[in-house]
Short mmCIF file of C-alpha atoms and ligand atoms in Angstrom, two decimals:
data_model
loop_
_atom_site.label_atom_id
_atom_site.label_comp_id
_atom_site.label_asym_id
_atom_site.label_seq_id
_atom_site.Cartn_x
_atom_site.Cartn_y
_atom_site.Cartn_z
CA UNK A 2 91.48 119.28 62.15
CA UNK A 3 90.21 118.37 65.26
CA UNK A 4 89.94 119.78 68.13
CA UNK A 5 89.60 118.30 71.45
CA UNK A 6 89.23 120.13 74.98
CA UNK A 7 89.65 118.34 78.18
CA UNK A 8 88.11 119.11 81.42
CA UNK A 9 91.60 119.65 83.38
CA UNK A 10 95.16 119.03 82.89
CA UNK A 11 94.44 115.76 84.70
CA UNK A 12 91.67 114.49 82.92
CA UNK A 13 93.15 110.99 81.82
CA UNK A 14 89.34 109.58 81.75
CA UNK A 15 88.24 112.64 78.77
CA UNK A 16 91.95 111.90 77.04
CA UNK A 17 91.15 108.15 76.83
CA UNK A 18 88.17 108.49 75.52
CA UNK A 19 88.90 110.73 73.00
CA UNK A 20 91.65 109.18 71.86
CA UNK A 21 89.89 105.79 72.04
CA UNK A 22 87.14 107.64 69.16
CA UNK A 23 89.79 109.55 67.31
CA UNK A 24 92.03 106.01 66.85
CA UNK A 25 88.96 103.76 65.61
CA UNK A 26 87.86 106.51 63.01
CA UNK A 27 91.23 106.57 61.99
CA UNK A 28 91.59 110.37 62.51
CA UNK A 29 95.59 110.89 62.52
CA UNK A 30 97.84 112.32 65.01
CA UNK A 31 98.71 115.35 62.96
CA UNK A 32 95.33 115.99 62.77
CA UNK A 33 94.67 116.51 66.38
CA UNK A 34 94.97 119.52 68.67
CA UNK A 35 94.60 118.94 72.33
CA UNK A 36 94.15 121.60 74.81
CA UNK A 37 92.45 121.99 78.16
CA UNK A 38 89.26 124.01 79.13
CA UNK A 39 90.17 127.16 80.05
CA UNK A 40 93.53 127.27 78.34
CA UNK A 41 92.69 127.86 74.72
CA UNK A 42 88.81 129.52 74.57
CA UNK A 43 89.72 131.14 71.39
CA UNK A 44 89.45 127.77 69.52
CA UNK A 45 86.04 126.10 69.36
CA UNK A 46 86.85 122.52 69.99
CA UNK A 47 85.59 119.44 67.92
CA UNK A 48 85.44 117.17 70.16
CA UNK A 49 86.01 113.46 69.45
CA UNK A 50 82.26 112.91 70.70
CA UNK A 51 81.22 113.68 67.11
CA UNK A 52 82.79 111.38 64.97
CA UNK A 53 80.83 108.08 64.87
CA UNK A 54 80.91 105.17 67.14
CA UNK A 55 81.95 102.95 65.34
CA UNK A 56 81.02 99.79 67.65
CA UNK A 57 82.46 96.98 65.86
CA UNK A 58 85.92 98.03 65.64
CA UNK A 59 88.20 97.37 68.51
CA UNK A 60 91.99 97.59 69.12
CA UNK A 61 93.45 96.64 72.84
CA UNK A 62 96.85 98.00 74.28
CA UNK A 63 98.67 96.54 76.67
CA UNK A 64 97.80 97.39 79.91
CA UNK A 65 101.48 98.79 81.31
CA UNK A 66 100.65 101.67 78.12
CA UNK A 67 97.66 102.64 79.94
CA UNK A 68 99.47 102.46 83.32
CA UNK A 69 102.46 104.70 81.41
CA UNK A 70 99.97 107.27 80.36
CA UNK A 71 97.92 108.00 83.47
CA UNK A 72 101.26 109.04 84.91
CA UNK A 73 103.14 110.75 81.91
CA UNK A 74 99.40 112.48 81.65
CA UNK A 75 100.56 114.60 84.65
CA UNK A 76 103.67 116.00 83.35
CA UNK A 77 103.38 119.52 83.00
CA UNK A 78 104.80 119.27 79.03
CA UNK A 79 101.47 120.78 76.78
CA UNK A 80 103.28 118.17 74.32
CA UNK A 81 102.04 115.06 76.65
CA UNK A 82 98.22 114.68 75.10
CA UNK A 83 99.74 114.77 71.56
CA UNK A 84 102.33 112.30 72.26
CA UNK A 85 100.33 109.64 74.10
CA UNK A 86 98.18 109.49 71.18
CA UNK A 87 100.95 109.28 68.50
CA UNK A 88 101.87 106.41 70.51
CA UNK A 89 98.33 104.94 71.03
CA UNK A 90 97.67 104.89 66.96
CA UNK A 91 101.27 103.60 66.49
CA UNK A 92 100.15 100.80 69.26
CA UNK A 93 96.54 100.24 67.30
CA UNK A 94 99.17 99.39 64.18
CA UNK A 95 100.80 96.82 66.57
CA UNK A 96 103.96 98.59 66.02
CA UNK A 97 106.71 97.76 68.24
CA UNK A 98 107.47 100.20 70.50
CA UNK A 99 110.21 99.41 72.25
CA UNK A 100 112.95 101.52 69.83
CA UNK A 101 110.35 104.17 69.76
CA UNK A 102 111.52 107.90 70.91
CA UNK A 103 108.10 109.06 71.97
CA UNK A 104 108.05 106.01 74.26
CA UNK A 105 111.77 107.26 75.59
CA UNK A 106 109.89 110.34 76.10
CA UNK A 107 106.77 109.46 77.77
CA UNK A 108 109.07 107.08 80.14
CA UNK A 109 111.11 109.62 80.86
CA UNK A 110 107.65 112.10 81.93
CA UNK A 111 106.26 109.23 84.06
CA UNK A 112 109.75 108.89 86.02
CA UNK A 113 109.72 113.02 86.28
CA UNK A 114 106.07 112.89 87.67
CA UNK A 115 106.95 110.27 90.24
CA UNK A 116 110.20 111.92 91.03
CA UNK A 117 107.72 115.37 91.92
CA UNK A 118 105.58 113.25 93.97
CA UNK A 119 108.51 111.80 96.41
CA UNK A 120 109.38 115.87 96.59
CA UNK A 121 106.05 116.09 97.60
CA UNK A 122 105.77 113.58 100.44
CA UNK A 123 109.10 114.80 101.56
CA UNK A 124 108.42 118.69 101.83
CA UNK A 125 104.87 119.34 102.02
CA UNK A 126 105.03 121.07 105.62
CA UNK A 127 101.71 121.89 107.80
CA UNK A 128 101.13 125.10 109.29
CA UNK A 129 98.23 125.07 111.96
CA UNK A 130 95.88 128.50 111.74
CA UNK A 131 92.48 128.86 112.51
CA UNK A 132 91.66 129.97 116.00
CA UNK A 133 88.05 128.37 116.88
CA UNK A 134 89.09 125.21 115.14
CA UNK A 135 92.36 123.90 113.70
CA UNK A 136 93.26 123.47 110.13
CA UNK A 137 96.48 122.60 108.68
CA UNK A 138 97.62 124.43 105.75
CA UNK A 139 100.90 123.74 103.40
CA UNK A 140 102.11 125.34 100.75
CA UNK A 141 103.63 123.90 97.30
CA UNK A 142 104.94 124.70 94.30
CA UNK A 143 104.85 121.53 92.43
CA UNK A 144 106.19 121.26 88.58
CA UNK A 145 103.92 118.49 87.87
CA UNK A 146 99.91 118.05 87.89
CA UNK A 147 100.40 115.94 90.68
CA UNK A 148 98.16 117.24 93.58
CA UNK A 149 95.19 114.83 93.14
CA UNK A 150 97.51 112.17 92.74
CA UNK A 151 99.12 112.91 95.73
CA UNK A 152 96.40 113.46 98.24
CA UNK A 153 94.64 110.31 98.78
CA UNK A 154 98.77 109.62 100.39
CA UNK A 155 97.77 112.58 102.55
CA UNK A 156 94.72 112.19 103.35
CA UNK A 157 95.67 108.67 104.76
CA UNK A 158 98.52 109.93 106.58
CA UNK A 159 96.94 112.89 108.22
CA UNK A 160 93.71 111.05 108.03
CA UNK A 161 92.36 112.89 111.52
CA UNK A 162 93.31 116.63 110.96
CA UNK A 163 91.59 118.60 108.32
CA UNK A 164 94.43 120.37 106.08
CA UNK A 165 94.47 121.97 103.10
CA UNK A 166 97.65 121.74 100.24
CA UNK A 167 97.33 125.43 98.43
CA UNK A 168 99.33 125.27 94.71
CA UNK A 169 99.09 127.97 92.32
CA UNK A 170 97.69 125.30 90.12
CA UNK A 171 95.51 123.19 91.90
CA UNK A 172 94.22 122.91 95.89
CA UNK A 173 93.43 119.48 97.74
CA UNK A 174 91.86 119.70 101.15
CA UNK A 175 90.60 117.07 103.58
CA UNK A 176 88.15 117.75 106.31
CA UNK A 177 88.86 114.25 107.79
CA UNK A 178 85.89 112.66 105.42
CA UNK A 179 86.42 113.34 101.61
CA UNK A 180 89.53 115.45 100.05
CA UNK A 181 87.92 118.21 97.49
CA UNK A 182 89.73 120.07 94.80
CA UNK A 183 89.71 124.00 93.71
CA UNK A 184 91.50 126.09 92.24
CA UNK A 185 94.73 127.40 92.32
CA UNK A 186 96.06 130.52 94.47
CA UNK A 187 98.22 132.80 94.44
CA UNK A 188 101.10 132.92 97.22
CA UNK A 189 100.25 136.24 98.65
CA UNK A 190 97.01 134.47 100.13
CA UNK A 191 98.54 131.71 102.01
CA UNK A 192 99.23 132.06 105.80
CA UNK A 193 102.64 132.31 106.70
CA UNK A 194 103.93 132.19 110.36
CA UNK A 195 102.36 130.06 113.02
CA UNK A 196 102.44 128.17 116.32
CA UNK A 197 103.89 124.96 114.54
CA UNK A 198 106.59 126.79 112.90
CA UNK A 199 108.61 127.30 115.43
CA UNK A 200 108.56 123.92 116.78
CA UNK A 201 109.45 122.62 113.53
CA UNK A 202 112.33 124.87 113.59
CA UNK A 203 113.82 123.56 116.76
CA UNK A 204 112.75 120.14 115.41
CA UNK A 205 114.71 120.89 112.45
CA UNK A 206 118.35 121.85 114.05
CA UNK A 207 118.41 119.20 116.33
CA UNK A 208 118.46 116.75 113.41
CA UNK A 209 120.43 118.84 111.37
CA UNK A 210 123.33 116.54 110.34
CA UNK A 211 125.43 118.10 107.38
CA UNK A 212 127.18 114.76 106.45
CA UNK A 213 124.04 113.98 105.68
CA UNK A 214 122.88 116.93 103.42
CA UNK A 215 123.50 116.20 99.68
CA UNK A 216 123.62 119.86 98.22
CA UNK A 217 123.44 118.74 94.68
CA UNK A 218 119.87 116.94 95.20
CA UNK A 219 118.19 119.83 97.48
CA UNK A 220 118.56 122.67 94.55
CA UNK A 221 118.23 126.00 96.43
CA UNK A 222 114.74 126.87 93.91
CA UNK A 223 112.98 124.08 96.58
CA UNK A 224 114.14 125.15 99.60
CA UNK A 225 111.63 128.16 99.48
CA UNK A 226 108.60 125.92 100.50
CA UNK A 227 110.24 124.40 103.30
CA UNK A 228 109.52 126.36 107.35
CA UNK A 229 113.24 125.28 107.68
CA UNK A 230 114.18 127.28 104.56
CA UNK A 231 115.28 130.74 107.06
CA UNK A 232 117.53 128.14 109.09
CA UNK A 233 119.52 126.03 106.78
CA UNK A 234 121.79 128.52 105.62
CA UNK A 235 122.56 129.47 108.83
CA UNK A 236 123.58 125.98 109.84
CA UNK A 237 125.15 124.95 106.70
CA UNK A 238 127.48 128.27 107.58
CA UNK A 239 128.14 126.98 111.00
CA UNK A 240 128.29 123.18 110.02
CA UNK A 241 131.41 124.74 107.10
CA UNK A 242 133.01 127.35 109.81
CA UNK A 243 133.39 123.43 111.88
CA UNK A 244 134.78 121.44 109.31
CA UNK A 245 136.89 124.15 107.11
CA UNK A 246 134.40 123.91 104.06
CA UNK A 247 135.22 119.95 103.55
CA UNK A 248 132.42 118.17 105.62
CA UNK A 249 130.27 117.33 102.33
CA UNK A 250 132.53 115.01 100.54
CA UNK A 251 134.92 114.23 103.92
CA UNK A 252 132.32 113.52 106.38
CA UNK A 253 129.57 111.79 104.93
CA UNK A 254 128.19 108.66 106.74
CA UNK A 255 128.65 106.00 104.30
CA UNK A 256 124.62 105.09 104.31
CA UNK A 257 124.00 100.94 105.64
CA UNK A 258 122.60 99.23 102.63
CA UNK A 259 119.39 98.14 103.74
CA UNK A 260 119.13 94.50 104.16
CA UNK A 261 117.36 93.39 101.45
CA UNK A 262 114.01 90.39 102.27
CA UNK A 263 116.77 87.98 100.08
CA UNK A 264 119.84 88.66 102.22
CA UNK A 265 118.26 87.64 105.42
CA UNK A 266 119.32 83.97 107.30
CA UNK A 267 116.11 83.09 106.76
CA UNK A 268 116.39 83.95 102.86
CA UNK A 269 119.61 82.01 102.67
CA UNK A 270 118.26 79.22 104.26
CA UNK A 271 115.46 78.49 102.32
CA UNK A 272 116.78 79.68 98.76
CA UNK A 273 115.36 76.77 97.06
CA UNK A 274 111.76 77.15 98.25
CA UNK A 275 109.18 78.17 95.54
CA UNK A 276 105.42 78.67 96.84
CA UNK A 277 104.63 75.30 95.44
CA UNK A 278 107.19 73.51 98.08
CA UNK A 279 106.04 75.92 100.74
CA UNK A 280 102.74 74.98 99.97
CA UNK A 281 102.70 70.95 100.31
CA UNK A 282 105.39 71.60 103.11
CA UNK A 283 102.89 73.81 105.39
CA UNK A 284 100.21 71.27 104.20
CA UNK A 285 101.27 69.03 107.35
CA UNK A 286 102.00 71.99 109.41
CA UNK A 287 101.61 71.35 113.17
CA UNK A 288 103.26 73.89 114.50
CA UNK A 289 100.50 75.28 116.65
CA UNK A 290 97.40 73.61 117.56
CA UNK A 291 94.99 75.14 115.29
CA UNK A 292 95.23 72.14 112.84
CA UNK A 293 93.46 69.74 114.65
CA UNK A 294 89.82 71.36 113.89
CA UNK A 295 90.31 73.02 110.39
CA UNK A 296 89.86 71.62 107.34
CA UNK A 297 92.98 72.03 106.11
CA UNK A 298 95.64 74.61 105.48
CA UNK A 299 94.97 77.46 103.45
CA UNK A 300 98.33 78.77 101.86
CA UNK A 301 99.21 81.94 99.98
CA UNK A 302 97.79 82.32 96.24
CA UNK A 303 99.46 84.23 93.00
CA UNK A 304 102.70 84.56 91.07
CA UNK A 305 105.65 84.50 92.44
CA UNK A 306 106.47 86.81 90.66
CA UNK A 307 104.46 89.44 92.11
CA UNK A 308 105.69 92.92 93.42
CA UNK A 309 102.63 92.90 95.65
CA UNK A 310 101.80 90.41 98.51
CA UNK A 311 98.92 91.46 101.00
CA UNK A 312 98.64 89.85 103.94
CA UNK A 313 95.70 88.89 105.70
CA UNK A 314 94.56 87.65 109.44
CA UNK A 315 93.28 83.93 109.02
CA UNK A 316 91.02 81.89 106.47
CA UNK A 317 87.36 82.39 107.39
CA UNK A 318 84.80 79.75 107.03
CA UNK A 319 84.58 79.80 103.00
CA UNK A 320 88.59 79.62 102.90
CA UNK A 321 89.15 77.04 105.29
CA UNK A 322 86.36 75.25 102.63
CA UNK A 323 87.62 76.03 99.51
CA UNK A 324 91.64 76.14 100.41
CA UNK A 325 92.24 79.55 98.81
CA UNK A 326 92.39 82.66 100.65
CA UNK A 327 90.09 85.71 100.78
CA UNK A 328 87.19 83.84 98.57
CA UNK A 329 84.35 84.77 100.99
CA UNK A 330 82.32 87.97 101.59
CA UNK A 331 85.96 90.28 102.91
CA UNK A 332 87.56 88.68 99.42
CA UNK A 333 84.51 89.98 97.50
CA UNK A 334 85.17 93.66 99.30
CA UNK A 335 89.13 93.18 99.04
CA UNK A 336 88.43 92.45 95.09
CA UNK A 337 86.58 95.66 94.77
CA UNK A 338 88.82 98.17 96.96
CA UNK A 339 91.80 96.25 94.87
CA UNK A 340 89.95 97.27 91.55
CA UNK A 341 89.16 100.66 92.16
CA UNK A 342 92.80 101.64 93.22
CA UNK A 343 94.01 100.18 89.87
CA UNK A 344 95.75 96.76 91.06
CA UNK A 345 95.00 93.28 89.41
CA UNK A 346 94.42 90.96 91.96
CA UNK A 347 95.68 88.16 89.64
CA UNK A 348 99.19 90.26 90.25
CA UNK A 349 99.03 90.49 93.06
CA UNK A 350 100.00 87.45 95.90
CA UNK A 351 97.34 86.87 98.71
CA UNK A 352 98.12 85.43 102.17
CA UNK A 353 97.01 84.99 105.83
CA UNK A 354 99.52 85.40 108.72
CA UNK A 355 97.85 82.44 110.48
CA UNK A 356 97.04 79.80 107.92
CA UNK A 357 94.48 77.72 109.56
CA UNK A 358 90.95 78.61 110.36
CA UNK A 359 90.06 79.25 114.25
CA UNK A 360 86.59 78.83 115.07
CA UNK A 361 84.10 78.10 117.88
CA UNK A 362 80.91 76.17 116.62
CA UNK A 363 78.14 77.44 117.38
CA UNK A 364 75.67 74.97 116.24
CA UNK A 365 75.94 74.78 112.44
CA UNK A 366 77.70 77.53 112.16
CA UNK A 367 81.61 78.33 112.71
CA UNK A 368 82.36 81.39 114.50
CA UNK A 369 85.36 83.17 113.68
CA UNK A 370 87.78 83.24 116.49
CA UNK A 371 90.83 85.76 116.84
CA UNK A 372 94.26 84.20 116.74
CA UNK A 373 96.20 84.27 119.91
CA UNK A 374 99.84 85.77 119.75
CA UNK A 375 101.21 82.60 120.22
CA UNK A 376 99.51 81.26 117.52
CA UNK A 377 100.80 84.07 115.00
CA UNK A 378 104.50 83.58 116.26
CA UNK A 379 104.39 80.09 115.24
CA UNK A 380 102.71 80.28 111.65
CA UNK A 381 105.55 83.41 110.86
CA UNK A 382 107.66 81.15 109.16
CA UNK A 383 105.74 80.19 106.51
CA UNK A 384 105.31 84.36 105.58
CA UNK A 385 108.93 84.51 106.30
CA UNK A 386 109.49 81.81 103.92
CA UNK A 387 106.91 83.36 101.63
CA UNK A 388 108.23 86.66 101.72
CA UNK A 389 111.81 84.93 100.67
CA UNK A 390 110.54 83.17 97.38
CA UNK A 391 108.54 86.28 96.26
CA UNK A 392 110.63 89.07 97.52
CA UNK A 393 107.83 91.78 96.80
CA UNK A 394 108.74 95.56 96.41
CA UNK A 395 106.11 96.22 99.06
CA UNK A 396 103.61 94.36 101.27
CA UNK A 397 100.43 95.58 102.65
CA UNK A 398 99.15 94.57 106.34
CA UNK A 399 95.45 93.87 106.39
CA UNK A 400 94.54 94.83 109.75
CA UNK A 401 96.12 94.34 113.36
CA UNK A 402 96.50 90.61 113.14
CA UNK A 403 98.23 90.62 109.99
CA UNK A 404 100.67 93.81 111.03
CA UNK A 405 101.54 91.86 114.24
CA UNK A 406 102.47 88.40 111.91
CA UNK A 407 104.40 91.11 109.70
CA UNK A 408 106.18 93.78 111.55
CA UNK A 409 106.87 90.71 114.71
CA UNK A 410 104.98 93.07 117.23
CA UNK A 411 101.45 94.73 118.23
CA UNK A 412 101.25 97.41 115.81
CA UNK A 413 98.24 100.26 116.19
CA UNK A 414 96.13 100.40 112.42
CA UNK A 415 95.03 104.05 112.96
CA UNK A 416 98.28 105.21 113.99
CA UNK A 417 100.72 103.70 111.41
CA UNK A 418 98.23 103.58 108.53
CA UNK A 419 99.26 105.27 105.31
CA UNK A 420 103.15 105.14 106.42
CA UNK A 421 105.63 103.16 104.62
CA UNK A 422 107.42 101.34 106.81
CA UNK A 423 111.13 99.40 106.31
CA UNK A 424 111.32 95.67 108.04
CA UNK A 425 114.38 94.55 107.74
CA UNK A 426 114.54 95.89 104.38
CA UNK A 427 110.89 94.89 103.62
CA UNK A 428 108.78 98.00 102.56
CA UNK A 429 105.27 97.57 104.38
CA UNK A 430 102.62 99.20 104.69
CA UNK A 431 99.21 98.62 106.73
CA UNK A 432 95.55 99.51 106.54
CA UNK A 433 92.38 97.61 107.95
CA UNK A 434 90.50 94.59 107.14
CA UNK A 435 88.14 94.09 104.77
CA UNK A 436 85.86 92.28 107.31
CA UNK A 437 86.28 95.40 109.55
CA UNK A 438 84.60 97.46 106.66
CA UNK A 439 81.88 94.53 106.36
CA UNK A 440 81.28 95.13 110.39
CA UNK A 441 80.53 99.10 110.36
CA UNK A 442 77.14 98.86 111.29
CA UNK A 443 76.31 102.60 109.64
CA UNK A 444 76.07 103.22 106.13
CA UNK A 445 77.49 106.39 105.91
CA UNK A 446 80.32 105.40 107.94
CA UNK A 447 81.03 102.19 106.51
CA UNK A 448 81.32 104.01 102.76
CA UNK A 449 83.33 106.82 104.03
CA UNK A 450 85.76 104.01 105.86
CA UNK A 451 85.48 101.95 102.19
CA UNK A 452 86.81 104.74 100.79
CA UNK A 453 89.74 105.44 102.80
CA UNK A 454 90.73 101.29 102.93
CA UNK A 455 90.91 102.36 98.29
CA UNK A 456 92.89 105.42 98.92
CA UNK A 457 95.65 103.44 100.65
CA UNK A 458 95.20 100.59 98.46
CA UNK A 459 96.21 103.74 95.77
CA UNK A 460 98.95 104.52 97.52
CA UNK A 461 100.48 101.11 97.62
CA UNK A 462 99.72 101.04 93.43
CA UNK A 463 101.36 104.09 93.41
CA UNK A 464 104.47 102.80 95.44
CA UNK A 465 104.31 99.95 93.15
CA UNK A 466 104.28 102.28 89.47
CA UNK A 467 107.55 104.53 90.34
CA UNK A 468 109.48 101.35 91.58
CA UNK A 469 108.46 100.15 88.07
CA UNK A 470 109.62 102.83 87.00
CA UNK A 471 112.52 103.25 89.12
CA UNK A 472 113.55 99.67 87.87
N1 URA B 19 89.95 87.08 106.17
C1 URA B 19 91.29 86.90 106.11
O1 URA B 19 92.04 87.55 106.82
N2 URA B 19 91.77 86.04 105.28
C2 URA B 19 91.02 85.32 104.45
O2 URA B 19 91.56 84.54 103.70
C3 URA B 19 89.63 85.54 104.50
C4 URA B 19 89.10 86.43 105.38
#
């Protein structure tokens, strides 16, 4: 028997590894025990470190396995380690899985995990304490291991106040540079009233609409970790005393579908367009002036079918060149921020919101020039057309140029970074440029600022796994 310990409850890296060794020395699933450090001290583990290497073997799985792990990985089942590896040797065997229970199982974890971490975003609540300086604190109870892969989203979102989430499992704090993890705690040692409380309160029964509250999705168990928690039964008493007890199934507002990218004029419009008509069509572009000195024009790259598209500002020197977006020094950086947060840039579809290169010449050289708002209003049609043919699940806004093309108007970066927004039934969100990053003149600063561009790259991968999974 072997016996393998992992470092946490999260440690996909130590699980893959081990189960990586254990599968090429052909040690089977009933012959493995998994548990975590900490949890089960009274076995003495055998880790998979000492069976051989064995460096000529090799197996691959498909990549949407490993994508289906890291998040089942997280469910709080002690069955998860077991089953991913049942299904990882059955995989070596190139069995198909598709009939497979375990793989109705591990779906089924993934989906809970992602379901936890929308809970998450939607309750976790700040309370300010700290007299001399601020901190935010929030308490959860999550059912999932989902902290760490929740609070890069945080730290993006409340990327300029130093907070703290407190679990009884695990604790994520920011202090506006780099989120750390601790232990758990218990409940009697978090802070409980506060200055913001009461504003959120008031906050909370002005919007208070009961059409709108669907008991049967807010059990009562969650409302505990909400600052709202002491008020909703009073105003769900009041909203009944109103509307004699009947306002839940009488009075809710039917919802507006939101209008989906396809449904739009524009969509309808142009419903034959693929991105290889778009392309030689915008090839003769004149729409703004910006033509006349560029090379030529450098339209959007990747499948159509991609979930992803990220926009950029405008080609740069090398694009403008080589007639392919981001290829120059921001691509390499884009490439790199795109890899660590887990996305495939082959997946993924790249465009500018201007699509010709504005420049000054300065001697040999071509200096990069800012597009004018006129000049983004005019190029919008092609990413409205763009947007049509691909019809991504989400679309990410590099920087303030590419925002503007996106959202139609000026849109602050700092202020709106890290926040899924809906366009006209387009989910975007935006972060900063790549050549912004490749600007910071200070090390220190420019790694810390890398950093944060991956951790909302993350969150846009992680947008883009539970619609996956949603679907
Ligand atoms: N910067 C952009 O915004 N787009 C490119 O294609 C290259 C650099």
């Amino acid at each position: 028997m072997h016996i393998i310990m992992l470092d946490s409850d999260t440690d996909f890296e130590g699980w893959r590894k081990a189960a990586r060794r254990l599968a090429l020395n052909d040690v089977k699933p009933s012959d493995v025990t998994w548990t975590v450090r900490g949890e089960a001290e009274l076995f003495s583990p055998s880790g998979a470190n000492d069976l051989p290497d064995a460096p000529h073997a090799t197996f691959n799985v498909p990549a949407t396995f490993v994508e289906l792990a890291r998040a089942a990985i997280l469910h709080q089942s002690g069955e998860r380690f077991a089953l991913l590896y049942r299904l990882l040797w059955r995989l070596r065997g190139h069995h198909d899985l598709a009939d497979d229970p375990d793989i109705a199982k591990a779906n089924a974890m993934a989906r809970a995990v992602y379901r936890e971490m929308d809970r998450m975003i939607a309750q976790v609540r700040f309370r300010e304490i700290g007299r001399e300086k601020a901190h935010y604190v929030a308490w959860f109870e999550p059912e999932h291991h989902i902290v760490e892969l929740a609070a890069p989203f945080f730290a993006s979102r409340f990327s300029d106040m130093p907070w703290s989430i407190l679990t009884p499992d695990v604790c994520a704090h920011w202090d506006g540079h780099a989120i750390s993890i601790t232990s758990g705690i218990d409940k009697s040692e978090v802070p409980s009233e506060d200055r913001l409380e009461e504003t959120w309160r008031r906050h909370y029964s002005s919007l208070f609409n009961p059409a709108r509250l669907k008991v049967t999705e807010a059990p009562q168990a969650y409302w505990r970790n909400l600052p709202e928690d002491s008020i909703i039964r009073p105003l769900l008493e009041d909203a009944m005393r109103m509307t004699s007890g009947a306002f839940i199934a009488s009075k809710a507002a039917k919802p507006q579908a939101p209008q989906k990218p396809q449904d739009t004029p524009m969509a309808r419009k142009h419903a034959h367009d693929t991105i290889a008509t778009l392309r030689a069509e915008a090839a003769d572009c004149r729409a703004c002036p910006l033509w006349k000195d560029a090379t030529q024009t450098v339209f959007g790259q990747g499948p159509q079918s991609a979930t992803l598209m990220l926009v950029g500002e405008q080609p740069g020197d090398k694009e403008d060149l080589a007639g392919k977006p981001f290829v120059g020094p921001a691509g390499l950086m884009l490439d790199r921020a795109l890899e660590e947060a887990g996305i495939g840039r082959t997946k993924v579809y790249i465009t500018n919101a201007v699509k010709h290169f504005k420049f000054v010449p300065r001697g040999k050289i071509r200096l990069h020039q800012k597009p004018s708002t006129p000049e983004i209003r005019a190029c919008r049609q092609w990413y409205e057309r763009e947007l049509a043919a691909i019809k991504p699940e989400l679309v990410v806004a590099l920087g303030a140029t590419a925002a503007q093309g996106v959202l139609g108007k000026i849109t602050p970066i700092n202020k709106n970074r890290g926040r899924l927004i809906d366009h006209d039934g387009t989910k975007v969100l935006v972060t900063v440029h790549p050549s912004y990053l490749l600007r910071l003149p200070d090390e220190e600063a420019k790694a810390k600022e890398y950093q944060r561009f991956v951790d909302d790259l993350k969150i846009a991968a992680s947008l883009l796994r539970r619609a996956a999974h949603a679907a």
